Amino acid sequence: MNRRDFLSKSIVAAAASYYGVNSLTAATNSTSLTTTAAKAKNRIGIQLYSVNKILPADFTGTLKKLADIGYANAEAYGYDGAFIGKSLKETATALKDVGMKLSGTHCGSGLLPTDTSTKEWDYWRKGADEMKAAGGRHLVQSWLPAKTLDELKRLAEQFNKIGEICKKGGVKFGYHNHNAEFKDMDGEIILDFLVKNTDPKLVFFQMDLGHTVNGGGNILEYMSKYPHRFLSWHASDFKRGQGYCEVGKGDVPYTELFKIAKSYGLEDLTVEQETEGDIIASCKWDFDYLINFDWTKK
């Protein structure tokens, strides 16, 4: 606009109109940018198993939907040398393209208590090397192959060895519980046994909060009993007598947990949603609930 082309009165009117409209536009853009920046500056991740029914058919589109919700990083699943036909580095690139990062992966290892072959260790060496190259932080064993106490003892020994392999590879090794780990196995509670018989310098634990409630575990008691061992939390939820639900709608004590998250040393928070229905809407609910806690913000 060339204001010298207008008469004095027109200049005043035009100027008022111009600055009014552009102030509104600037304010709108500022709000949009602020909202985007607020979402970007958070520590909330999502386990991609949450969207396993739609991810393979629309890999990029599904990641974009999660990024648009505000998730900062994602954890892969079922790693068997690849993830849905992609290397970990390719997965990390796809996440980067939508504004997210790869945090780690759950592993599809054939690990068994009697399997100590070179091939088994090579699986973990390869995984550690690929995760490091992809910029991720951890590999997580996400199922329990032990069925007896003797097998559980050997499993704890294997976890320590895997932890050494991962440490040498520049990433961390962890174990993710389900609800069965709160059962008694020959006089030992499975999860407690694994925590007590693994080296904290080599093995961390990823507590699935909803599974813990479902299994009868007391989350806050575990945090108190084993400080700095459950460095990763899977944000899920479970309502006793009803089943799994969206985060904040069940019996997981999120308010109390986030009061201790910083002092406890929580490093990673990853949503895992396993409800039926509109999974993207549920993942959005989870994010919008969790972003209200101070720890989740960078």
PDB file of C-alpha atoms in Angstrom:
ATOM      1  CA  MET A   1       0.000   0.000   0.000  1.00  0.00           C
ATOM      2  CA  ASN A   2       1.362   3.445  -1.034  1.00  0.00           C
ATOM      3  CA  ARG A   3      -0.288   5.845   1.370  1.00  0.00           C
ATOM      4  CA  ARG A   4       0.966   8.950  -0.476  1.00  0.00           C
ATOM      5  CA  ASP A   5      -1.647   8.223  -3.187  1.00  0.00           C
ATOM      6  CA  PHE A   6      -4.499   8.962  -0.813  1.00  0.00           C
ATOM      7  CA  LEU A   7      -5.934  12.187   0.515  1.00  0.00           C
ATOM      8  CA  SER A   8      -5.280  12.904   4.139  1.00  0.00           C
ATOM      9  CA  LYS A   9      -8.650  11.523   5.302  1.00  0.00           C
ATOM     10  CA  SER A  10      -8.247   8.381   3.253  1.00  0.00           C
ATOM     11  CA  ILE A  11      -4.794   7.917   4.663  1.00  0.00           C
ATOM     12  CA  VAL A  12      -6.089   7.859   8.221  1.00  0.00           C
ATOM     13  CA  ALA A  13      -8.901   5.424   7.387  1.00  0.00           C
ATOM     14  CA  ALA A  14      -6.668   3.172   5.335  1.00  0.00           C
ATOM     15  CA  ALA A  15      -3.976   3.144   7.952  1.00  0.00           C
ATOM     16  CA  ALA A  16      -6.458   2.280  10.681  1.00  0.00           C
ATOM     17  CA  SER A  17      -7.869  -0.531   8.556  1.00  0.00           C
ATOM     18  CA  TYR A  18      -4.444  -1.821   7.596  1.00  0.00           C
ATOM     19  CA  TYR A  19      -3.037  -1.982  11.090  1.00  0.00           C
ATOM     20  CA  GLY A  20      -6.244  -3.373  12.525  1.00  0.00           C
ATOM     21  CA  VAL A  21      -6.374  -6.276  10.079  1.00  0.00           C
ATOM     22  CA  ASN A  22      -2.678  -7.013  10.294  1.00  0.00           C
ATOM     23  CA  SER A  23      -2.675  -6.826  14.068  1.00  0.00           C
ATOM     24  CA  LEU A  24      -5.420  -9.451  14.077  1.00  0.00           C
ATOM     25  CA  THR A  25      -3.508 -11.564  11.570  1.00  0.00           C
ATOM     26  CA  ALA A  26      -0.314 -11.246  13.590  1.00  0.00           C
ATOM     27  CA  ALA A  27      -2.133 -12.159  16.781  1.00  0.00           C
ATOM     28  CA  THR A  28      -3.699 -15.205  15.107  1.00  0.00           C
ATOM     29  CA  ASN A  29      -0.372 -16.314  13.687  1.00  0.00           C
ATOM     30  CA  SER A  30       1.302 -15.745  17.038  1.00  0.00           C
ATOM     31  CA  THR A  31      -1.302 -17.879  18.812  1.00  0.00           C
ATOM     32  CA  SER A  32      -0.905 -20.623  16.217  1.00  0.00           C
ATOM     33  CA  LEU A  33       2.871 -20.571  16.535  1.00  0.00           C
ATOM     34  CA  THR A  34       2.684 -20.530  20.313  1.00  0.00           C
ATOM     35  CA  THR A  35       0.376 -23.549  20.322  1.00  0.00           C
ATOM     36  CA  THR A  36       2.665 -25.410  17.930  1.00  0.00           C
ATOM     37  CA  ALA A  37       5.750 -24.485  19.960  1.00  0.00           C
ATOM     38  CA  ALA A  38       4.056 -25.582  23.192  1.00  0.00           C
ATOM     39  CA  LYS A  39       3.288 -28.960  21.656  1.00  0.00           C
ATOM     40  CA  ALA A  40       6.811 -29.314  20.283  1.00  0.00           C
ATOM     41  CA  LYS A  41       8.428 -28.550  23.633  1.00  0.00           C
ATOM     42  CA  ASN A  42       7.240 -31.579  25.527  1.00  0.00           C
ATOM     43  CA  ARG A  43       8.498 -34.983  26.586  1.00  0.00           C
ATOM     44  CA  ILE A  44       5.481 -37.085  25.694  1.00  0.00           C
ATOM     45  CA  GLY A  45       6.081 -40.049  23.431  1.00  0.00           C
ATOM     46  CA  ILE A  46       3.823 -42.708  21.996  1.00  0.00           C
ATOM     47  CA  GLN A  47       4.303 -46.439  21.537  1.00  0.00           C
ATOM     48  CA  LEU A  48       3.415 -47.059  17.908  1.00  0.00           C
ATOM     49  CA  TYR A  49       1.729 -50.323  18.838  1.00  0.00           C
ATOM     50  CA  SER A  50      -1.131 -48.036  19.847  1.00  0.00           C
ATOM     51  CA  VAL A  51      -1.837 -47.524  16.142  1.00  0.00           C
ATOM     52  CA  ASN A  52      -0.742 -50.944  14.903  1.00  0.00           C
ATOM     53  CA  LYS A  53      -4.070 -51.545  13.116  1.00  0.00           C
ATOM     54  CA  ILE A  54      -3.699 -48.484  10.872  1.00  0.00           C
ATOM     55  CA  LEU A  55       0.046 -47.835  10.738  1.00  0.00           C
ATOM     56  CA  PRO A  56       1.100 -50.454   8.153  1.00  0.00           C
ATOM     57  CA  ALA A  57      -1.516 -49.273   5.623  1.00  0.00           C
ATOM     58  CA  ASP A  58      -0.684 -45.578   5.989  1.00  0.00           C
ATOM     59  CA  PHE A  59       2.691 -45.232   7.640  1.00  0.00           C
ATOM     60  CA  THR A  60       3.433 -41.576   6.914  1.00  0.00           C
ATOM     61  CA  GLY A  61      -0.152 -40.404   7.269  1.00  0.00           C
ATOM     62  CA  THR A  62      -0.534 -42.050  10.678  1.00  0.00           C
ATOM     63  CA  LEU A  63       2.734 -40.575  11.948  1.00  0.00           C
ATOM     64  CA  LYS A  64       1.592 -37.162  10.748  1.00  0.00           C
ATOM     65  CA  LYS A  65      -1.652 -37.484  12.734  1.00  0.00           C
ATOM     66  CA  LEU A  66       0.312 -38.297  15.880  1.00  0.00           C
ATOM     67  CA  ALA A  67       2.695 -35.408  15.294  1.00  0.00           C
ATOM     68  CA  ASP A  68      -0.241 -33.052  14.763  1.00  0.00           C
ATOM     69  CA  ILE A  69      -1.613 -34.081  18.158  1.00  0.00           C
ATOM     70  CA  GLY A  70       1.681 -32.963  19.652  1.00  0.00           C
ATOM     71  CA  TYR A  71       3.657 -36.131  20.376  1.00  0.00           C
ATOM     72  CA  ALA A  72       7.379 -35.384  20.462  1.00  0.00           C
ATOM     73  CA  ASN A  73       8.739 -38.894  19.969  1.00  0.00           C
ATOM     74  CA  ALA A  74       7.696 -42.444  19.199  1.00  0.00           C
ATOM     75  CA  GLU A  75       8.725 -45.937  20.231  1.00  0.00           C
ATOM     76  CA  ALA A  76       8.656 -48.742  17.681  1.00  0.00           C
ATOM     77  CA  TYR A  77       7.576 -52.321  18.382  1.00  0.00           C
ATOM     78  CA  GLY A  78       8.252 -55.864  17.242  1.00  0.00           C
ATOM     79  CA  TYR A  79      11.794 -55.131  16.080  1.00  0.00           C
ATOM     80  CA  ASP A  80      13.167 -58.263  14.408  1.00  0.00           C
ATOM     81  CA  GLY A  81      15.946 -56.584  12.485  1.00  0.00           C
ATOM     82  CA  ALA A  82      13.413 -54.209  10.934  1.00  0.00           C
ATOM     83  CA  PHE A  83      10.182 -52.411  11.827  1.00  0.00           C
ATOM     84  CA  ILE A  84       7.273 -52.888   9.412  1.00  0.00           C
ATOM     85  CA  GLY A  85       9.793 -53.471   6.634  1.00  0.00           C
ATOM     86  CA  LYS A  86      11.880 -50.413   7.498  1.00  0.00           C
ATOM     87  CA  SER A  87      15.252 -50.132   9.176  1.00  0.00           C
ATOM     88  CA  LEU A  88      15.396 -48.188  12.418  1.00  0.00           C
ATOM     89  CA  LYS A  89      17.213 -45.416  10.591  1.00  0.00           C
ATOM     90  CA  GLU A  90      14.469 -45.253   7.948  1.00  0.00           C
ATOM     91  CA  THR A  91      11.889 -45.167  10.738  1.00  0.00           C
ATOM     92  CA  ALA A  92      13.759 -42.338  12.434  1.00  0.00           C
ATOM     93  CA  THR A  93      13.854 -40.410   9.157  1.00  0.00           C
ATOM     94  CA  ALA A  94      10.106 -40.869   8.628  1.00  0.00           C
ATOM     95  CA  LEU A  95       9.494 -39.564  12.149  1.00  0.00           C
ATOM     96  CA  LYS A  96      11.839 -36.637  11.638  1.00  0.00           C
ATOM     97  CA  ASP A  97       9.965 -35.688   8.470  1.00  0.00           C
ATOM     98  CA  VAL A  98       6.807 -35.116  10.543  1.00  0.00           C
ATOM     99  CA  GLY A  99       8.600 -33.443  13.441  1.00  0.00           C
ATOM    100  CA  MET A 100       9.094 -36.375  15.813  1.00  0.00           C
ATOM    101  CA  LYS A 101      12.033 -38.426  17.079  1.00  0.00           C
ATOM    102  CA  LEU A 102      12.611 -42.155  17.544  1.00  0.00           C
ATOM    103  CA  SER A 103      13.042 -42.916  21.245  1.00  0.00           C
ATOM    104  CA  GLY A 104      13.580 -46.653  21.058  1.00  0.00           C
ATOM    105  CA  THR A 105      11.872 -49.917  20.245  1.00  0.00           C
ATOM    106  CA  HIS A 106      10.295 -52.948  21.816  1.00  0.00           C
ATOM    107  CA  CYS A 107      12.051 -56.043  20.615  1.00  0.00           C
ATOM    108  CA  GLY A 108      10.689 -59.128  18.932  1.00  0.00           C
ATOM    109  CA  SER A 109      13.511 -61.239  20.269  1.00  0.00           C
ATOM    110  CA  GLY A 110      13.277 -65.011  20.344  1.00  0.00           C
ATOM    111  CA  LEU A 111      14.989 -64.809  23.719  1.00  0.00           C
ATOM    112  CA  LEU A 112      14.476 -67.914  25.825  1.00  0.00           C
ATOM    113  CA  PRO A 113      16.100 -68.775  29.147  1.00  0.00           C
ATOM    114  CA  THR A 114      17.946 -71.722  27.586  1.00  0.00           C
ATOM    115  CA  ASP A 115      19.105 -69.760  24.527  1.00  0.00           C
ATOM    116  CA  THR A 116      22.555 -68.309  25.062  1.00  0.00           C
ATOM    117  CA  SER A 117      23.801 -68.850  21.538  1.00  0.00           C
ATOM    118  CA  THR A 118      26.004 -66.417  19.686  1.00  0.00           C
ATOM    119  CA  LYS A 119      23.151 -65.765  17.294  1.00  0.00           C
ATOM    120  CA  GLU A 120      20.973 -64.472  20.142  1.00  0.00           C
ATOM    121  CA  TRP A 121      23.638 -62.041  21.323  1.00  0.00           C
ATOM    122  CA  ASP A 122      24.222 -60.924  17.741  1.00  0.00           C
ATOM    123  CA  TYR A 123      20.567 -59.905  17.573  1.00  0.00           C
ATOM    124  CA  TRP A 124      21.100 -57.497  20.471  1.00  0.00           C
ATOM    125  CA  ARG A 125      24.425 -56.222  19.136  1.00  0.00           C
ATOM    126  CA  LYS A 126      22.830 -55.450  15.800  1.00  0.00           C
ATOM    127  CA  GLY A 127      19.867 -53.810  17.486  1.00  0.00           C
ATOM    128  CA  ALA A 128      22.070 -51.640  19.689  1.00  0.00           C
ATOM    129  CA  ASP A 129      24.203 -50.542  16.745  1.00  0.00           C
ATOM    130  CA  GLU A 130      21.169 -49.744  14.587  1.00  0.00           C
ATOM    131  CA  MET A 131      19.374 -47.885  17.366  1.00  0.00           C
ATOM    132  CA  LYS A 132      22.450 -45.783  18.085  1.00  0.00           C
ATOM    133  CA  ALA A 133      22.827 -44.968  14.383  1.00  0.00           C
ATOM    134  CA  ALA A 134      19.138 -44.012  14.228  1.00  0.00           C
ATOM    135  CA  GLY A 135      19.524 -41.600  17.142  1.00  0.00           C
ATOM    136  CA  GLY A 136      17.361 -43.590  19.557  1.00  0.00           C
ATOM    137  CA  ARG A 137      18.020 -44.293  23.209  1.00  0.00           C
ATOM    138  CA  HIS A 138      16.872 -47.771  24.159  1.00  0.00           C
ATOM    139  CA  LEU A 139      15.931 -51.357  23.359  1.00  0.00           C
ATOM    140  CA  VAL A 140      13.224 -52.966  25.478  1.00  0.00           C
ATOM    141  CA  GLN A 141      12.388 -56.633  25.995  1.00  0.00           C
ATOM    142  CA  SER A 142       8.606 -56.582  26.139  1.00  0.00           C
ATOM    143  CA  TRP A 143       7.523 -60.085  27.035  1.00  0.00           C
ATOM    144  CA  LEU A 144       8.352 -62.709  29.642  1.00  0.00           C
ATOM    145  CA  PRO A 145       9.583 -66.090  28.383  1.00  0.00           C
ATOM    146  CA  ALA A 146      10.366 -67.570  31.832  1.00  0.00           C
ATOM    147  CA  LYS A 147       7.865 -70.050  33.257  1.00  0.00           C
ATOM    148  CA  THR A 148       9.787 -71.364  36.284  1.00  0.00           C
ATOM    149  CA  LEU A 149      11.967 -69.750  38.938  1.00  0.00           C
ATOM    150  CA  ASP A 150      15.088 -71.389  37.497  1.00  0.00           C
ATOM    151  CA  GLU A 151      14.268 -69.911  34.110  1.00  0.00           C
ATOM    152  CA  LEU A 152      13.633 -66.550  35.744  1.00  0.00           C
ATOM    153  CA  LYS A 153      17.084 -66.668  37.365  1.00  0.00           C
ATOM    154  CA  ARG A 154      18.709 -67.375  34.012  1.00  0.00           C
ATOM    155  CA  LEU A 155      16.623 -64.625  32.427  1.00  0.00           C
ATOM    156  CA  ALA A 156      17.911 -62.075  34.954  1.00  0.00           C
ATOM    157  CA  GLU A 157      21.470 -63.145  34.106  1.00  0.00           C
ATOM    158  CA  GLN A 158      20.706 -62.733  30.411  1.00  0.00           C
ATOM    159  CA  PHE A 159      19.250 -59.299  31.008  1.00  0.00           C
ATOM    160  CA  ASN A 160      22.511 -58.218  32.613  1.00  0.00           C
ATOM    161  CA  LYS A 161      24.474 -59.511  29.627  1.00  0.00           C
ATOM    162  CA  ILE A 162      22.143 -57.772  27.169  1.00  0.00           C
ATOM    163  CA  GLY A 163      22.542 -54.623  29.234  1.00  0.00           C
ATOM    164  CA  GLU A 164      26.314 -54.851  28.814  1.00  0.00           C
ATOM    165  CA  ILE A 165      25.929 -55.307  25.053  1.00  0.00           C
ATOM    166  CA  CYS A 166      23.614 -52.317  24.777  1.00  0.00           C
ATOM    167  CA  LYS A 167      25.824 -50.153  26.968  1.00  0.00           C
ATOM    168  CA  LYS A 168      28.803 -50.892  24.739  1.00  0.00           C
ATOM    169  CA  GLY A 169      26.622 -50.026  21.748  1.00  0.00           C
ATOM    170  CA  GLY A 170      25.730 -46.656  23.234  1.00  0.00           C
ATOM    171  CA  VAL A 171      22.069 -47.317  24.139  1.00  0.00           C
ATOM    172  CA  LYS A 172      20.161 -48.583  27.176  1.00  0.00           C
ATOM    173  CA  PHE A 173      18.396 -51.879  27.763  1.00  0.00           C
ATOM    174  CA  GLY A 174      15.108 -52.179  29.610  1.00  0.00           C
ATOM    175  CA  TYR A 175      12.268 -54.544  30.438  1.00  0.00           C
ATOM    176  CA  HIS A 176       8.563 -53.756  29.983  1.00  0.00           C
ATOM    177  CA  ASN A 177       6.033 -55.455  32.228  1.00  0.00           C
ATOM    178  CA  HIS A 178       2.537 -56.666  31.543  1.00  0.00           C
ATOM    179  CA  ASN A 179       0.088 -57.843  34.214  1.00  0.00           C
ATOM    180  CA  ALA A 180       1.521 -61.359  34.693  1.00  0.00           C
ATOM    181  CA  GLU A 181       4.694 -60.109  36.388  1.00  0.00           C
ATOM    182  CA  PHE A 182       2.798 -59.497  39.627  1.00  0.00           C
ATOM    183  CA  LYS A 183       2.080 -63.179  40.090  1.00  0.00           C
ATOM    184  CA  ASP A 184       3.933 -65.429  42.511  1.00  0.00           C
ATOM    185  CA  MET A 185       6.453 -67.825  40.956  1.00  0.00           C
ATOM    186  CA  ASP A 186       7.718 -70.385  43.458  1.00  0.00           C
ATOM    187  CA  GLY A 187       7.625 -67.878  46.304  1.00  0.00           C
ATOM    188  CA  GLU A 188       8.864 -64.877  44.318  1.00  0.00           C
ATOM    189  CA  ILE A 189       6.892 -62.022  42.756  1.00  0.00           C
ATOM    190  CA  ILE A 190       8.212 -62.041  39.190  1.00  0.00           C
ATOM    191  CA  LEU A 191       8.784 -58.306  38.729  1.00  0.00           C
ATOM    192  CA  ASP A 192      10.401 -57.885  42.142  1.00  0.00           C
ATOM    193  CA  PHE A 193      12.752 -60.776  41.423  1.00  0.00           C
ATOM    194  CA  LEU A 194      13.872 -59.260  38.124  1.00  0.00           C
ATOM    195  CA  VAL A 195      14.442 -55.828  39.666  1.00  0.00           C
ATOM    196  CA  LYS A 196      16.445 -57.253  42.578  1.00  0.00           C
ATOM    197  CA  ASN A 197      18.544 -59.571  40.395  1.00  0.00           C
ATOM    198  CA  THR A 198      19.556 -57.168  37.610  1.00  0.00           C
ATOM    199  CA  ASP A 199      22.260 -54.533  37.695  1.00  0.00           C
ATOM    200  CA  PRO A 200      20.779 -50.998  37.803  1.00  0.00           C
ATOM    201  CA  LYS A 201      23.744 -49.799  35.766  1.00  0.00           C
ATOM    202  CA  LEU A 202      22.795 -52.180  32.965  1.00  0.00           C
ATOM    203  CA  VAL A 203      19.026 -52.709  33.124  1.00  0.00           C
ATOM    204  CA  PHE A 204      16.199 -50.227  33.580  1.00  0.00           C
ATOM    205  CA  PHE A 205      12.503 -51.038  33.871  1.00  0.00           C
ATOM    206  CA  GLN A 206       9.676 -49.608  31.832  1.00  0.00           C
ATOM    207  CA  MET A 207       6.585 -49.783  34.002  1.00  0.00           C
ATOM    208  CA  ASP A 208       3.342 -50.076  32.106  1.00  0.00           C
ATOM    209  CA  LEU A 209       1.059 -48.271  34.526  1.00  0.00           C
ATOM    210  CA  GLY A 210      -2.234 -49.731  33.310  1.00  0.00           C
ATOM    211  CA  HIS A 211      -0.885 -53.285  33.245  1.00  0.00           C
ATOM    212  CA  THR A 212       0.445 -52.793  36.776  1.00  0.00           C
ATOM    213  CA  VAL A 213      -2.999 -51.825  38.073  1.00  0.00           C
ATOM    214  CA  ASN A 214      -4.540 -54.747  36.178  1.00  0.00           C
ATOM    215  CA  GLY A 215      -1.991 -57.132  37.681  1.00  0.00           C
ATOM    216  CA  GLY A 216      -2.698 -55.943  41.218  1.00  0.00           C
ATOM    217  CA  GLY A 217       0.539 -54.040  41.698  1.00  0.00           C
ATOM    218  CA  ASN A 218       0.710 -50.859  43.753  1.00  0.00           C
ATOM    219  CA  ILE A 219       2.518 -48.364  41.528  1.00  0.00           C
ATOM    220  CA  LEU A 220       3.475 -45.884  44.234  1.00  0.00           C
ATOM    221  CA  GLU A 221       4.791 -48.660  46.481  1.00  0.00           C
ATOM    222  CA  TYR A 222       6.997 -49.925  43.649  1.00  0.00           C
ATOM    223  CA  MET A 223       8.406 -46.428  43.101  1.00  0.00           C
ATOM    224  CA  SER A 224       9.166 -46.175  46.815  1.00  0.00           C
ATOM    225  CA  LYS A 225      10.605 -49.680  47.111  1.00  0.00           C
ATOM    226  CA  TYR A 226      12.825 -49.437  44.022  1.00  0.00           C
ATOM    227  CA  PRO A 227      14.051 -45.848  43.555  1.00  0.00           C
ATOM    228  CA  HIS A 228      15.444 -44.944  40.142  1.00  0.00           C
ATOM    229  CA  ARG A 229      14.738 -48.346  38.581  1.00  0.00           C
ATOM    230  CA  PHE A 230      11.514 -47.554  36.717  1.00  0.00           C
ATOM    231  CA  LEU A 231      13.046 -44.804  34.605  1.00  0.00           C
ATOM    232  CA  SER A 232      10.465 -45.185  31.844  1.00  0.00           C
ATOM    233  CA  TRP A 233       6.690 -45.156  32.278  1.00  0.00           C
ATOM    234  CA  HIS A 234       4.183 -46.391  29.747  1.00  0.00           C
ATOM    235  CA  ALA A 235       1.186 -44.134  30.218  1.00  0.00           C
ATOM    236  CA  SER A 236      -1.830 -46.397  29.954  1.00  0.00           C
ATOM    237  CA  ASP A 237      -4.807 -46.795  32.253  1.00  0.00           C
ATOM    238  CA  PHE A 238      -7.035 -49.508  33.663  1.00  0.00           C
ATOM    239  CA  LYS A 239     -10.344 -49.204  35.504  1.00  0.00           C
ATOM    240  CA  ARG A 240     -10.839 -52.060  37.952  1.00  0.00           C
ATOM    241  CA  GLY A 241     -13.932 -54.043  37.078  1.00  0.00           C
ATOM    242  CA  GLN A 242     -14.166 -52.471  33.607  1.00  0.00           C
ATOM    243  CA  GLY A 243     -10.909 -52.787  31.677  1.00  0.00           C
ATOM    244  CA  TYR A 244      -8.440 -50.619  29.815  1.00  0.00           C
ATOM    245  CA  CYS A 245      -9.382 -47.023  29.156  1.00  0.00           C
ATOM    246  CA  GLU A 246      -7.987 -43.676  28.120  1.00  0.00           C
ATOM    247  CA  VAL A 247      -5.336 -42.113  30.323  1.00  0.00           C
ATOM    248  CA  GLY A 248      -6.774 -40.357  33.357  1.00  0.00           C
ATOM    249  CA  LYS A 249     -10.059 -42.269  33.299  1.00  0.00           C
ATOM    250  CA  GLY A 250      -8.906 -45.295  35.273  1.00  0.00           C
ATOM    251  CA  ASP A 251      -7.185 -46.163  38.551  1.00  0.00           C
ATOM    252  CA  VAL A 252      -3.602 -45.148  37.753  1.00  0.00           C
ATOM    253  CA  PRO A 253      -2.684 -42.410  40.295  1.00  0.00           C
ATOM    254  CA  TYR A 254      -1.318 -39.935  37.757  1.00  0.00           C
ATOM    255  CA  THR A 255      -1.524 -36.859  39.994  1.00  0.00           C
ATOM    256  CA  GLU A 256       0.531 -38.533  42.732  1.00  0.00           C
ATOM    257  CA  LEU A 257       2.975 -40.001  40.221  1.00  0.00           C
ATOM    258  CA  PHE A 258       3.784 -36.684  38.602  1.00  0.00           C
ATOM    259  CA  LYS A 259       4.423 -35.155  42.017  1.00  0.00           C
ATOM    260  CA  ILE A 260       7.410 -37.506  42.355  1.00  0.00           C
ATOM    261  CA  ALA A 261       8.416 -37.831  38.680  1.00  0.00           C
ATOM    262  CA  LYS A 262      11.285 -35.336  38.845  1.00  0.00           C
ATOM    263  CA  SER A 263      12.747 -36.472  42.159  1.00  0.00           C
ATOM    264  CA  TYR A 264      12.353 -40.112  41.141  1.00  0.00           C
ATOM    265  CA  GLY A 265      14.402 -39.490  38.007  1.00  0.00           C
ATOM    266  CA  LEU A 266      11.818 -40.305  35.355  1.00  0.00           C
ATOM    267  CA  GLU A 267      13.495 -40.135  31.946  1.00  0.00           C
ATOM    268  CA  ASP A 268      10.850 -41.302  29.511  1.00  0.00           C
ATOM    269  CA  LEU A 269       7.053 -41.126  29.254  1.00  0.00           C
ATOM    270  CA  THR A 270       5.379 -43.052  26.468  1.00  0.00           C
ATOM    271  CA  VAL A 271       1.661 -43.433  25.864  1.00  0.00           C
ATOM    272  CA  GLU A 272       0.392 -46.900  25.018  1.00  0.00           C
ATOM    273  CA  GLN A 273      -3.285 -46.960  24.144  1.00  0.00           C
ATOM    274  CA  GLU A 274      -4.998 -50.295  23.571  1.00  0.00           C
ATOM    275  CA  THR A 275      -8.674 -49.372  23.608  1.00  0.00           C
ATOM    276  CA  GLU A 276     -11.120 -50.034  20.784  1.00  0.00           C
ATOM    277  CA  GLY A 277     -12.814 -47.336  18.710  1.00  0.00           C
ATOM    278  CA  ASP A 278     -11.292 -44.165  17.268  1.00  0.00           C
ATOM    279  CA  ILE A 279      -7.672 -44.730  18.257  1.00  0.00           C
ATOM    280  CA  ILE A 280      -6.450 -41.321  17.051  1.00  0.00           C
ATOM    281  CA  ALA A 281      -9.117 -39.595  19.162  1.00  0.00           C
ATOM    282  CA  SER A 282      -8.025 -41.678  22.167  1.00  0.00           C
ATOM    283  CA  CYS A 283      -4.359 -40.822  21.581  1.00  0.00           C
ATOM    284  CA  LYS A 284      -5.324 -37.143  21.463  1.00  0.00           C
ATOM    285  CA  TRP A 285      -7.215 -37.468  24.742  1.00  0.00           C
ATOM    286  CA  ASP A 286      -4.121 -39.056  26.329  1.00  0.00           C
ATOM    287  CA  PHE A 287      -1.813 -36.286  25.123  1.00  0.00           C
ATOM    288  CA  ASP A 288      -4.181 -33.503  26.157  1.00  0.00           C
ATOM    289  CA  TYR A 289      -4.475 -35.028  29.638  1.00  0.00           C
ATOM    290  CA  LEU A 290      -0.742 -35.557  30.170  1.00  0.00           C
ATOM    291  CA  ILE A 291       0.404 -32.163  28.866  1.00  0.00           C
ATOM    292  CA  ASN A 292      -1.193 -30.576  31.938  1.00  0.00           C
ATOM    293  CA  PHE A 293       1.507 -32.018  34.197  1.00  0.00           C
ATOM    294  CA  ASP A 294       4.654 -29.911  34.593  1.00  0.00           C
ATOM    295  CA  TRP A 295       7.079 -32.811  34.074  1.00  0.00           C
ATOM    296  CA  THR A 296       5.841 -33.327  30.508  1.00  0.00           C
ATOM    297  CA  LYS A 297       6.998 -29.888  29.429  1.00  0.00           C
ATOM    298  CA  LYS A 298      10.615 -29.280  28.494  1.00  0.00           C
TER     299      LYS A 298
END
